[in-house]
Amino acid sequence: MADNARAKRLADLIREVVAQKLQRGIKDPRLGTHVTITDTRVTGDLREATVFYTVYGDDEERKAAAAGLESAKGVLRSEVGRAAGVKFTPTLEFVMDALPDTARNIEDLLDRARQSDAKVREASAGATYAGGADPYRKPEDPEDPEDPGDPADTGTDDTAE
């Protein structure tokens, strides 16, 4: 098994080589400039690599890009093997990255929360507290005989001694 640093270096190299080859070497019109390589992960034994990508466009362009990447897999693997110089070139698997969709979903949820907060803020604009601003009882008059802290209500005079 290879160490994690070696797997990380190989993953970085694969990401760079695949991105450069897609930009300059592959003439497939399905790929074009719409495909972006976002991340690459290599297994611990350096036998398999997963390449994550995003496609700028609609579902049709995503399907076309997936088909284009599948057809160019052999050329891309050969280029990775040439650049890496390893004994065994890892097999490449292309996976659509879900990060942009997840980010868009989170942004939608945050927008909904902001709108809900704005509605609550508008509804509570002129509201007052039901029992007053301070809910705790405080003695209104310091001379009040019902105040437990006053020595006058105990019936003993501590100052006479």
CSV table of N, CA and C in Angstrom, one decimal:
chain,number,residue,atom,x,y,z
A,1,MET,N,0.8,-1.2,0.0
A,1,MET,CA,0.0,0.0,0.0
A,1,MET,C,0.9,1.2,0.0
A,2,ALA,N,0.5,2.2,-0.8
A,2,ALA,CA,1.2,3.5,-0.8
A,2,ALA,C,0.8,4.4,0.3
A,3,ASP,N,1.7,5.3,0.7
A,3,ASP,CA,1.4,6.2,1.7
A,3,ASP,C,0.4,7.3,1.2
A,4,ASN,N,-0.3,8.0,2.1
A,4,ASN,CA,-1.3,9.0,1.7
A,4,ASN,C,-0.7,10.1,0.9
A,5,ALA,N,0.5,10.5,1.2
A,5,ALA,CA,1.1,11.6,0.5
A,5,ALA,C,1.4,11.3,-0.9
A,6,ARG,N,1.8,10.1,-1.2
A,6,ARG,CA,2.0,9.6,-2.6
A,6,ARG,C,0.7,9.6,-3.3
A,7,ALA,N,-0.4,9.1,-2.7
A,7,ALA,CA,-1.7,9.0,-3.3
A,7,ALA,C,-2.2,10.4,-3.6
A,8,LYS,N,-2.0,11.4,-2.7
A,8,LYS,CA,-2.4,12.8,-2.9
A,8,LYS,C,-1.6,13.4,-4.0
A,9,ARG,N,-0.3,13.2,-4.1
A,9,ARG,CA,0.5,13.7,-5.2
A,9,ARG,C,0.0,13.1,-6.6
A,10,LEU,N,-0.3,11.9,-6.6
A,10,LEU,CA,-0.8,11.2,-7.8
A,10,LEU,C,-2.2,11.8,-8.2
A,11,ALA,N,-3.0,12.0,-7.2
A,11,ALA,CA,-4.3,12.5,-7.5
A,11,ALA,C,-4.2,14.0,-8.1
A,12,ASP,N,-3.3,14.8,-7.5
A,12,ASP,CA,-3.1,16.1,-8.0
A,12,ASP,C,-2.6,16.1,-9.5
A,13,LEU,N,-1.7,15.2,-9.7
A,13,LEU,CA,-1.1,15.0,-11.1
A,13,LEU,C,-2.2,14.6,-12.1
A,14,ILE,N,-3.0,13.7,-11.7
A,14,ILE,CA,-4.1,13.2,-12.6
A,14,ILE,C,-5.1,14.3,-12.9
A,15,ARG,N,-5.4,15.1,-11.8
A,15,ARG,CA,-6.4,16.2,-12.1
A,15,ARG,C,-5.8,17.2,-13.1
A,16,GLU,N,-4.5,17.6,-12.9
A,16,GLU,CA,-3.9,18.5,-13.8
A,16,GLU,C,-3.8,18.0,-15.2
A,17,VAL,N,-3.3,16.7,-15.4
A,17,VAL,CA,-3.2,16.1,-16.7
A,17,VAL,C,-4.5,16.0,-17.4
A,18,VAL,N,-5.5,15.5,-16.7
A,18,VAL,CA,-6.8,15.4,-17.4
A,18,VAL,C,-7.4,16.7,-17.8
A,19,ALA,N,-7.2,17.7,-16.9
A,19,ALA,CA,-7.8,19.1,-17.2
A,19,ALA,C,-7.0,19.7,-18.4
A,20,GLN,N,-5.7,19.5,-18.5
A,20,GLN,CA,-5.0,20.0,-19.6
A,20,GLN,C,-5.3,19.3,-20.9
A,21,LYS,N,-5.5,18.0,-20.8
A,21,LYS,CA,-5.8,17.2,-22.0
A,21,LYS,C,-7.2,17.5,-22.5
A,22,LEU,N,-8.1,17.8,-21.6
A,22,LEU,CA,-9.5,18.1,-22.0
A,22,LEU,C,-9.5,19.5,-22.7
A,23,GLN,N,-8.6,20.4,-22.2
A,23,GLN,CA,-8.6,21.8,-22.7
A,23,GLN,C,-7.9,21.8,-24.1
A,24,ARG,N,-6.8,21.0,-24.2
A,24,ARG,CA,-6.0,21.2,-25.4
A,24,ARG,C,-6.0,20.0,-26.4
A,25,GLY,N,-6.1,18.8,-25.8
A,25,GLY,CA,-5.9,17.6,-26.6
A,25,GLY,C,-7.1,16.9,-27.2
A,26,ILE,N,-8.2,17.0,-26.6
A,26,ILE,CA,-9.4,16.2,-27.0
A,26,ILE,C,-10.2,17.1,-27.9
A,27,LYS,N,-10.5,16.7,-29.0
A,27,LYS,CA,-11.3,17.5,-30.0
A,27,LYS,C,-12.8,17.1,-30.0
A,28,ASP,N,-13.3,16.5,-29.0
A,28,ASP,CA,-14.7,16.1,-28.9
A,28,ASP,C,-15.6,17.3,-28.7
A,29,PRO,N,-16.5,17.5,-29.6
A,29,PRO,CA,-17.4,18.7,-29.4
A,29,PRO,C,-18.3,18.6,-28.2
A,30,ARG,N,-18.5,17.4,-27.7
A,30,ARG,CA,-19.4,17.2,-26.5
A,30,ARG,C,-18.7,17.7,-25.3
A,31,LEU,N,-17.4,17.8,-25.2
A,31,LEU,CA,-16.7,18.2,-24.0
A,31,LEU,C,-16.5,19.8,-24.1
A,32,GLY,N,-15.9,20.3,-25.1
A,32,GLY,CA,-15.7,21.7,-25.3
A,32,GLY,C,-15.2,22.4,-24.0
A,33,THR,N,-15.6,23.6,-23.7
A,33,THR,CA,-15.1,24.3,-22.6
A,33,THR,C,-16.1,24.2,-21.4
A,34,HIS,N,-17.1,23.3,-21.5
A,34,HIS,CA,-18.1,23.3,-20.5
A,34,HIS,C,-17.7,22.4,-19.3
A,35,VAL,N,-16.7,21.5,-19.5
A,35,VAL,CA,-16.3,20.6,-18.4
A,35,VAL,C,-15.2,21.2,-17.6
A,36,THR,N,-15.4,21.1,-16.2
A,36,THR,CA,-14.4,21.5,-15.3
A,36,THR,C,-14.1,20.4,-14.3
A,37,ILE,N,-12.8,20.0,-14.2
A,37,ILE,CA,-12.4,19.0,-13.3
A,37,ILE,C,-12.3,19.6,-11.9
A,38,THR,N,-13.0,19.1,-10.9
A,38,THR,CA,-13.1,19.8,-9.6
A,38,THR,C,-12.2,19.0,-8.6
A,39,ASP,N,-12.1,17.7,-8.7
A,39,ASP,CA,-11.3,17.0,-7.7
A,39,ASP,C,-11.0,15.6,-8.2
A,40,THR,N,-10.0,15.0,-7.6
A,40,THR,CA,-9.5,13.7,-8.0
A,40,THR,C,-9.2,12.9,-6.7
A,41,ARG,N,-9.6,11.7,-6.6
A,41,ARG,CA,-9.2,10.8,-5.5
A,41,ARG,C,-8.7,9.5,-6.0
A,42,VAL,N,-7.6,9.1,-5.3
A,42,VAL,CA,-7.0,7.8,-5.7
A,42,VAL,C,-7.0,6.9,-4.5
A,43,THR,N,-7.3,5.6,-4.8
A,43,THR,CA,-7.4,4.6,-3.8
A,43,THR,C,-6.0,4.4,-3.2
A,44,GLY,N,-5.9,3.8,-2.0
A,44,GLY,CA,-4.7,3.6,-1.3
A,44,GLY,C,-3.6,2.7,-2.1
A,45,ASP,N,-4.1,1.8,-2.9
A,45,ASP,CA,-3.2,1.0,-3.6
A,45,ASP,C,-2.8,1.6,-5.0
A,46,LEU,N,-3.3,2.8,-5.3
A,46,LEU,CA,-3.0,3.5,-6.5
A,46,LEU,C,-3.5,2.8,-7.8
A,47,ARG,N,-4.5,2.0,-7.6
A,47,ARG,CA,-5.0,1.3,-8.8
A,47,ARG,C,-6.2,1.9,-9.5
A,48,GLU,N,-7.0,2.7,-8.7
A,48,GLU,CA,-8.2,3.3,-9.2
A,48,GLU,C,-8.2,4.8,-8.9
A,49,ALA,N,-8.7,5.6,-9.8
A,49,ALA,CA,-8.8,7.1,-9.6
A,49,ALA,C,-10.2,7.5,-9.9
A,50,THR,N,-10.8,8.3,-9.1
A,50,THR,CA,-12.1,8.9,-9.3
A,50,THR,C,-11.9,10.3,-9.7
A,51,VAL,N,-12.4,10.8,-10.8
A,51,VAL,CA,-12.2,12.1,-11.3
A,51,VAL,C,-13.6,12.8,-11.2
A,52,PHE,N,-13.8,13.8,-10.4
A,52,PHE,CA,-15.0,14.5,-10.2
A,52,PHE,C,-15.0,15.7,-11.2
A,53,TYR,N,-16.1,16.0,-11.8
A,53,TYR,CA,-16.2,17.1,-12.8
A,53,TYR,C,-17.6,17.7,-12.7
A,54,THR,N,-17.6,18.9,-13.2
A,54,THR,CA,-18.9,19.7,-13.3
A,54,THR,C,-19.0,20.1,-14.8
A,55,VAL,N,-20.3,20.3,-15.1
A,55,VAL,CA,-20.6,20.8,-16.5
A,55,VAL,C,-21.4,22.0,-16.4
A,56,TYR,N,-21.0,23.0,-17.1
A,56,TYR,CA,-21.8,24.3,-17.1
A,56,TYR,C,-22.8,24.1,-18.3
A,57,GLY,N,-24.1,24.0,-17.9
A,57,GLY,CA,-25.1,23.8,-18.9
A,57,GLY,C,-26.3,23.1,-18.4
A,58,ASP,N,-27.2,22.7,-19.3
A,58,ASP,CA,-28.4,22.0,-18.9
A,58,ASP,C,-28.2,20.4,-18.9
A,59,ASP,N,-29.2,19.7,-18.7
A,59,ASP,CA,-29.1,18.2,-18.5
A,59,ASP,C,-28.6,17.6,-19.8
A,60,GLU,N,-29.0,18.1,-21.0
A,60,GLU,CA,-28.6,17.5,-22.2
A,60,GLU,C,-27.0,17.7,-22.4
A,61,GLU,N,-26.5,18.8,-22.0
A,61,GLU,CA,-25.1,19.0,-22.1
A,61,GLU,C,-24.3,18.2,-21.1
A,62,ARG,N,-24.9,17.9,-19.9
A,62,ARG,CA,-24.3,17.0,-18.9
A,62,ARG,C,-24.3,15.6,-19.4
A,63,LYS,N,-25.3,15.1,-20.1
A,63,LYS,CA,-25.3,13.8,-20.6
A,63,LYS,C,-24.3,13.7,-21.7
A,64,ALA,N,-24.2,14.7,-22.6
A,64,ALA,CA,-23.3,14.6,-23.7
A,64,ALA,C,-21.9,14.7,-23.2
A,65,ALA,N,-21.6,15.4,-22.1
A,65,ALA,CA,-20.3,15.5,-21.5
A,65,ALA,C,-19.9,14.2,-20.9
A,66,ALA,N,-20.8,13.5,-20.2
A,66,ALA,CA,-20.6,12.2,-19.6
A,66,ALA,C,-20.2,11.2,-20.7
A,67,ALA,N,-20.9,11.2,-21.8
A,67,ALA,CA,-20.6,10.3,-22.9
A,67,ALA,C,-19.3,10.6,-23.5
A,68,GLY,N,-19.0,11.9,-23.7
A,68,GLY,CA,-17.7,12.3,-24.2
A,68,GLY,C,-16.5,11.9,-23.3
A,69,LEU,N,-16.7,12.0,-22.0
A,69,LEU,CA,-15.6,11.6,-21.1
A,69,LEU,C,-15.4,10.0,-21.1
A,70,GLU,N,-16.5,9.3,-21.2
A,70,GLU,CA,-16.4,7.8,-21.3
A,70,GLU,C,-15.7,7.4,-22.6
A,71,SER,N,-15.9,8.1,-23.7
A,71,SER,CA,-15.3,7.8,-24.9
A,71,SER,C,-13.8,8.2,-24.9
A,72,ALA,N,-13.5,9.2,-24.2
A,72,ALA,CA,-12.1,9.7,-24.1
A,72,ALA,C,-11.3,9.1,-23.0
A,73,LYS,N,-11.9,8.1,-22.2
A,73,LYS,CA,-11.2,7.6,-21.0
A,73,LYS,C,-9.9,6.9,-21.4
A,74,GLY,N,-9.8,6.2,-22.4
A,74,GLY,CA,-8.6,5.5,-22.8
A,74,GLY,C,-7.4,6.5,-23.1
A,75,VAL,N,-7.7,7.5,-23.9
A,75,VAL,CA,-6.7,8.5,-24.3
A,75,VAL,C,-6.3,9.3,-23.0
A,76,LEU,N,-7.2,9.6,-22.1
A,76,LEU,CA,-6.8,10.3,-20.9
A,76,LEU,C,-6.0,9.4,-20.0
A,77,ARG,N,-6.3,8.1,-19.9
A,77,ARG,CA,-5.5,7.2,-19.1
A,77,ARG,C,-4.1,7.1,-19.6
A,78,SER,N,-4.0,7.0,-20.9
A,78,SER,CA,-2.6,6.9,-21.6
A,78,SER,C,-1.8,8.1,-21.2
A,79,GLU,N,-2.5,9.3,-21.3
A,79,GLU,CA,-1.7,10.5,-21.0
A,79,GLU,C,-1.3,10.6,-19.5
A,80,VAL,N,-2.2,10.1,-18.6
A,80,VAL,CA,-1.9,10.1,-17.2
A,80,VAL,C,-0.7,9.1,-17.0
A,81,GLY,N,-0.7,8.0,-17.6
A,81,GLY,CA,0.4,7.0,-17.5
A,81,GLY,C,1.7,7.6,-18.0
A,82,ARG,N,1.7,8.3,-19.1
A,82,ARG,CA,2.9,9.0,-19.7
A,82,ARG,C,3.4,10.0,-18.7
A,83,ALA,N,2.5,10.8,-18.1
A,83,ALA,CA,3.0,11.9,-17.2
A,83,ALA,C,3.4,11.4,-15.8
A,84,ALA,N,2.7,10.3,-15.3
A,84,ALA,CA,3.0,9.9,-14.0
A,84,ALA,C,4.3,9.0,-13.9
A,85,GLY,N,4.5,8.2,-14.9
A,85,GLY,CA,5.6,7.3,-14.8
A,85,GLY,C,5.6,6.3,-13.7
A,86,VAL,N,4.4,5.8,-13.4
A,86,VAL,CA,4.2,4.8,-12.4
A,86,VAL,C,4.1,3.4,-13.1
A,87,LYS,N,4.3,2.4,-12.3
A,87,LYS,CA,4.3,1.0,-12.8
A,87,LYS,C,3.0,0.6,-13.4
A,88,PHE,N,1.9,1.0,-12.6
A,88,PHE,CA,0.6,0.7,-13.1
A,88,PHE,C,-0.2,2.0,-13.1
A,89,THR,N,-0.7,2.3,-14.3
A,89,THR,CA,-1.6,3.5,-14.5
A,89,THR,C,-3.0,3.2,-13.9
A,90,PRO,N,-3.4,4.1,-13.0
A,90,PRO,CA,-4.8,3.8,-12.4
A,90,PRO,C,-5.9,3.9,-13.4
A,91,THR,N,-6.9,3.1,-13.2
A,91,THR,CA,-8.1,3.3,-14.1
A,91,THR,C,-8.8,4.5,-13.7
A,92,LEU,N,-9.5,5.2,-14.6
A,92,LEU,CA,-10.2,6.4,-14.4
A,92,LEU,C,-11.7,6.2,-14.4
A,93,GLU,N,-12.3,6.8,-13.4
A,93,GLU,CA,-13.8,6.7,-13.3
A,93,GLU,C,-14.2,8.2,-13.2
A,94,PHE,N,-15.1,8.6,-14.1
A,94,PHE,CA,-15.6,10.0,-14.1
A,94,PHE,C,-16.9,10.0,-13.4
A,95,VAL,N,-17.0,10.9,-12.4
A,95,VAL,CA,-18.2,11.1,-11.6
A,95,VAL,C,-18.6,12.5,-11.6
A,96,MET,N,-19.9,12.8,-11.9
A,96,MET,CA,-20.5,14.1,-11.8
A,96,MET,C,-20.4,14.7,-10.4
A,97,ASP,N,-19.8,15.8,-10.2
A,97,ASP,CA,-19.7,16.4,-8.9
A,97,ASP,C,-21.0,17.0,-8.4
A,98,ALA,N,-21.5,16.6,-7.3
A,98,ALA,CA,-22.8,17.1,-6.8
A,98,ALA,C,-22.6,18.4,-6.0
A,99,LEU,N,-21.4,18.9,-5.9
A,99,LEU,CA,-21.2,20.1,-5.1
A,99,LEU,C,-22.0,21.4,-5.6
A,100,PRO,N,-22.0,21.7,-6.9
A,100,PRO,CA,-22.8,22.9,-7.3
A,100,PRO,C,-24.3,22.7,-7.0
A,101,ASP,N,-24.8,21.5,-7.2
A,101,ASP,CA,-26.2,21.3,-6.9
A,101,ASP,C,-26.5,21.5,-5.4
A,102,THR,N,-25.6,20.9,-4.6
A,102,THR,CA,-25.8,21.0,-3.2
A,102,THR,C,-25.7,22.5,-2.7
A,103,ALA,N,-24.7,23.2,-3.3
A,103,ALA,CA,-24.6,24.6,-2.9
A,103,ALA,C,-25.8,25.4,-3.3
A,104,ARG,N,-26.3,25.1,-4.5
A,104,ARG,CA,-27.6,25.8,-5.0
A,104,ARG,C,-28.7,25.5,-4.0
A,105,ASN,N,-28.8,24.3,-3.6
A,105,ASN,CA,-29.9,23.9,-2.7
A,105,ASN,C,-29.8,24.6,-1.4
A,106,ILE,N,-28.5,24.7,-0.8
A,106,ILE,CA,-28.3,25.4,0.4
A,106,ILE,C,-28.6,26.9,0.3
A,107,GLU,N,-28.3,27.5,-0.8
A,107,GLU,CA,-28.6,28.9,-1.1
A,107,GLU,C,-30.1,29.1,-1.1
A,108,ASP,N,-30.8,28.2,-1.7
A,108,ASP,CA,-32.3,28.3,-1.8
A,108,ASP,C,-32.9,28.2,-0.3
A,109,LEU,N,-32.4,27.3,0.4
A,109,LEU,CA,-32.8,27.1,1.8
A,109,LEU,C,-32.5,28.4,2.7
A,110,LEU,N,-31.3,28.9,2.5
A,110,LEU,CA,-31.0,30.2,3.2
A,110,LEU,C,-31.9,31.3,2.8
A,111,ASP,N,-32.2,31.4,1.5
A,111,ASP,CA,-33.1,32.5,1.0
A,111,ASP,C,-34.5,32.3,1.7
A,112,ARG,N,-35.0,31.1,1.7
A,112,ARG,CA,-36.3,30.9,2.4
A,112,ARG,C,-36.2,31.3,3.8
A,113,ALA,N,-35.1,30.9,4.5
A,113,ALA,CA,-35.0,31.3,5.9
A,113,ALA,C,-35.0,32.8,6.1
A,114,ARG,N,-34.3,33.5,5.2
A,114,ARG,CA,-34.2,35.0,5.3
A,114,ARG,C,-35.6,35.6,5.1
A,115,GLN,N,-36.4,35.0,4.2
A,115,GLN,CA,-37.7,35.5,3.9
A,115,GLN,C,-38.6,35.3,5.1
A,116,SER,N,-38.5,34.1,5.7
A,116,SER,CA,-39.3,33.8,6.9
A,116,SER,C,-38.9,34.7,8.1
A,117,ASP,N,-37.6,34.9,8.2
A,117,ASP,CA,-37.2,35.9,9.3
A,117,ASP,C,-37.7,37.3,9.1
A,118,ALA,N,-37.7,37.7,7.8
A,118,ALA,CA,-38.3,39.0,7.5
A,118,ALA,C,-39.7,39.1,7.8
A,119,LYS,N,-40.5,38.1,7.6
A,119,LYS,CA,-41.9,38.0,7.9
A,119,LYS,C,-42.1,38.1,9.4
A,120,VAL,N,-41.3,37.4,10.2
A,120,VAL,CA,-41.5,37.4,11.6
A,120,VAL,C,-41.1,38.8,12.1
A,121,ARG,N,-40.0,39.4,11.6
A,121,ARG,CA,-39.6,40.7,12.0
A,121,ARG,C,-40.7,41.7,11.7
A,122,GLU,N,-41.4,41.6,10.6
A,122,GLU,CA,-42.5,42.5,10.3
A,122,GLU,C,-43.7,42.3,11.2
A,123,ALA,N,-44.0,41.1,11.5
A,123,ALA,CA,-45.1,40.8,12.4
A,123,ALA,C,-44.8,41.3,13.8
A,124,SER,N,-43.6,41.3,14.3
A,124,SER,CA,-43.3,41.7,15.6
A,124,SER,C,-42.8,43.1,15.7
A,125,ALA,N,-43.0,43.9,14.7
A,125,ALA,CA,-42.5,45.3,14.7
A,125,ALA,C,-43.2,46.1,15.8
A,126,GLY,N,-44.5,46.1,16.0
A,126,GLY,CA,-45.1,46.9,17.0
A,126,GLY,C,-45.5,46.2,18.2
A,127,ALA,N,-45.1,45.0,18.4
A,127,ALA,CA,-45.5,44.1,19.5
A,127,ALA,C,-44.9,44.6,20.8
A,128,THR,N,-45.6,44.3,21.9
A,128,THR,CA,-45.1,44.6,23.2
A,128,THR,C,-45.1,43.3,24.0
A,129,TYR,N,-44.4,43.3,25.2
A,129,TYR,CA,-44.3,42.1,26.0
A,129,TYR,C,-45.7,41.9,26.7
A,130,ALA,N,-46.1,40.7,26.9
A,130,ALA,CA,-47.4,40.4,27.6
A,130,ALA,C,-47.4,40.8,29.0
A,131,GLY,N,-46.3,40.6,29.7
A,131,GLY,CA,-46.2,40.9,31.1
A,131,GLY,C,-45.3,42.0,31.5
A,132,GLY,N,-44.9,42.7,30.5
A,132,GLY,CA,-43.9,43.8,30.7
A,132,GLY,C,-42.5,43.4,30.2
A,133,ALA,N,-41.6,44.3,30.1
A,133,ALA,CA,-40.3,44.0,29.6
A,133,ALA,C,-39.5,43.2,30.6
A,134,ASP,N,-39.7,43.4,31.9
A,134,ASP,CA,-39.0,42.6,32.9
A,134,ASP,C,-39.9,41.7,33.6
A,135,PRO,N,-39.8,40.3,33.4
A,135,PRO,CA,-40.8,39.4,34.0
A,135,PRO,C,-40.7,39.2,35.4
A,136,TYR,N,-39.6,39.6,36.1
A,136,TYR,CA,-39.3,39.3,37.5
A,136,TYR,C,-40.0,40.4,38.4
A,137,ARG,N,-40.5,39.9,39.6
A,137,ARG,CA,-41.1,40.8,40.5
A,137,ARG,C,-40.0,41.5,41.3
A,138,LYS,N,-40.2,42.8,41.5
A,138,LYS,CA,-39.3,43.6,42.3
A,138,LYS,C,-40.2,44.4,43.3
A,139,PRO,N,-39.6,44.7,44.4
A,139,PRO,CA,-40.4,45.5,45.3
A,139,PRO,C,-40.6,46.9,44.8
A,140,GLU,N,-41.8,47.4,44.9
A,140,GLU,CA,-42.1,48.7,44.3
A,140,GLU,C,-41.7,49.8,45.3
A,141,ASP,N,-41.9,49.5,46.6
A,141,ASP,CA,-41.6,50.5,47.7
A,141,ASP,C,-40.6,49.9,48.7
A,142,PRO,N,-39.5,50.5,48.9
A,142,PRO,CA,-38.6,49.9,49.8
A,142,PRO,C,-39.1,49.8,51.3
A,143,GLU,N,-40.1,50.6,51.6
A,143,GLU,CA,-40.7,50.6,52.9
A,143,GLU,C,-41.8,49.6,53.0
A,144,ASP,N,-42.0,48.8,52.0
A,144,ASP,CA,-43.1,47.8,52.0
A,144,ASP,C,-42.9,46.7,53.1
A,145,PRO,N,-43.9,46.5,54.0
A,145,PRO,CA,-43.8,45.6,55.0
A,145,PRO,C,-43.7,44.1,54.5
A,146,GLU,N,-44.2,43.9,53.3
A,146,GLU,CA,-44.2,42.5,52.8
A,146,GLU,C,-42.9,42.1,52.2
A,147,ASP,N,-41.9,43.0,52.2
A,147,ASP,CA,-40.6,42.8,51.6
A,147,ASP,C,-39.8,41.9,52.6
A,148,PRO,N,-39.4,40.7,52.2
A,148,PRO,CA,-38.8,39.8,53.2
A,148,PRO,C,-37.4,40.3,53.6
A,149,GLY,N,-36.8,41.2,52.9
A,149,GLY,CA,-35.5,41.6,53.3
A,149,GLY,C,-35.5,42.7,54.3
A,150,ASP,N,-36.7,43.2,54.7
A,150,ASP,CA,-36.8,44.3,55.6
A,150,ASP,C,-36.8,43.8,57.1
A,151,PRO,N,-35.9,44.2,58.0
A,151,PRO,CA,-35.9,43.7,59.3
A,151,PRO,C,-37.1,44.1,60.1
A,152,ALA,N,-37.9,45.1,59.7
A,152,ALA,CA,-39.0,45.5,60.4
A,152,ALA,C,-40.1,44.5,60.5
A,153,ASP,N,-40.2,43.6,59.5
A,153,ASP,CA,-41.3,42.6,59.5
A,153,ASP,C,-41.0,41.4,60.4
A,154,THR,N,-39.8,41.2,60.9
A,154,THR,CA,-39.5,40.1,61.7
A,154,THR,C,-39.9,40.3,63.2
A,155,GLY,N,-40.1,41.5,63.5
A,155,GLY,CA,-40.5,41.7,64.9
A,155,GLY,C,-39.4,41.9,65.9
A,156,THR,N,-38.2,41.7,65.5
A,156,THR,CA,-37.0,41.9,66.4
A,156,THR,C,-36.3,43.1,66.0
A,157,ASP,N,-35.7,43.8,66.9
A,157,ASP,CA,-34.9,45.0,66.7
A,157,ASP,C,-33.5,44.6,67.0
A,158,ASP,N,-32.6,44.5,66.0
A,158,ASP,CA,-31.2,44.1,66.2
A,158,ASP,C,-30.4,45.3,66.6
A,159,THR,N,-30.9,46.5,66.4
A,159,THR,CA,-30.1,47.7,66.8
A,159,THR,C,-30.2,48.1,68.2
A,160,ALA,N,-31.1,47.5,69.0
A,160,ALA,CA,-31.3,47.9,70.4
A,160,ALA,C,-30.2,47.3,71.3
A,161,GLU,N,-29.5,46.3,71.0
A,161,GLU,CA,-28.5,45.7,71.8
A,161,GLU,C,-27.2,46.4,71.9
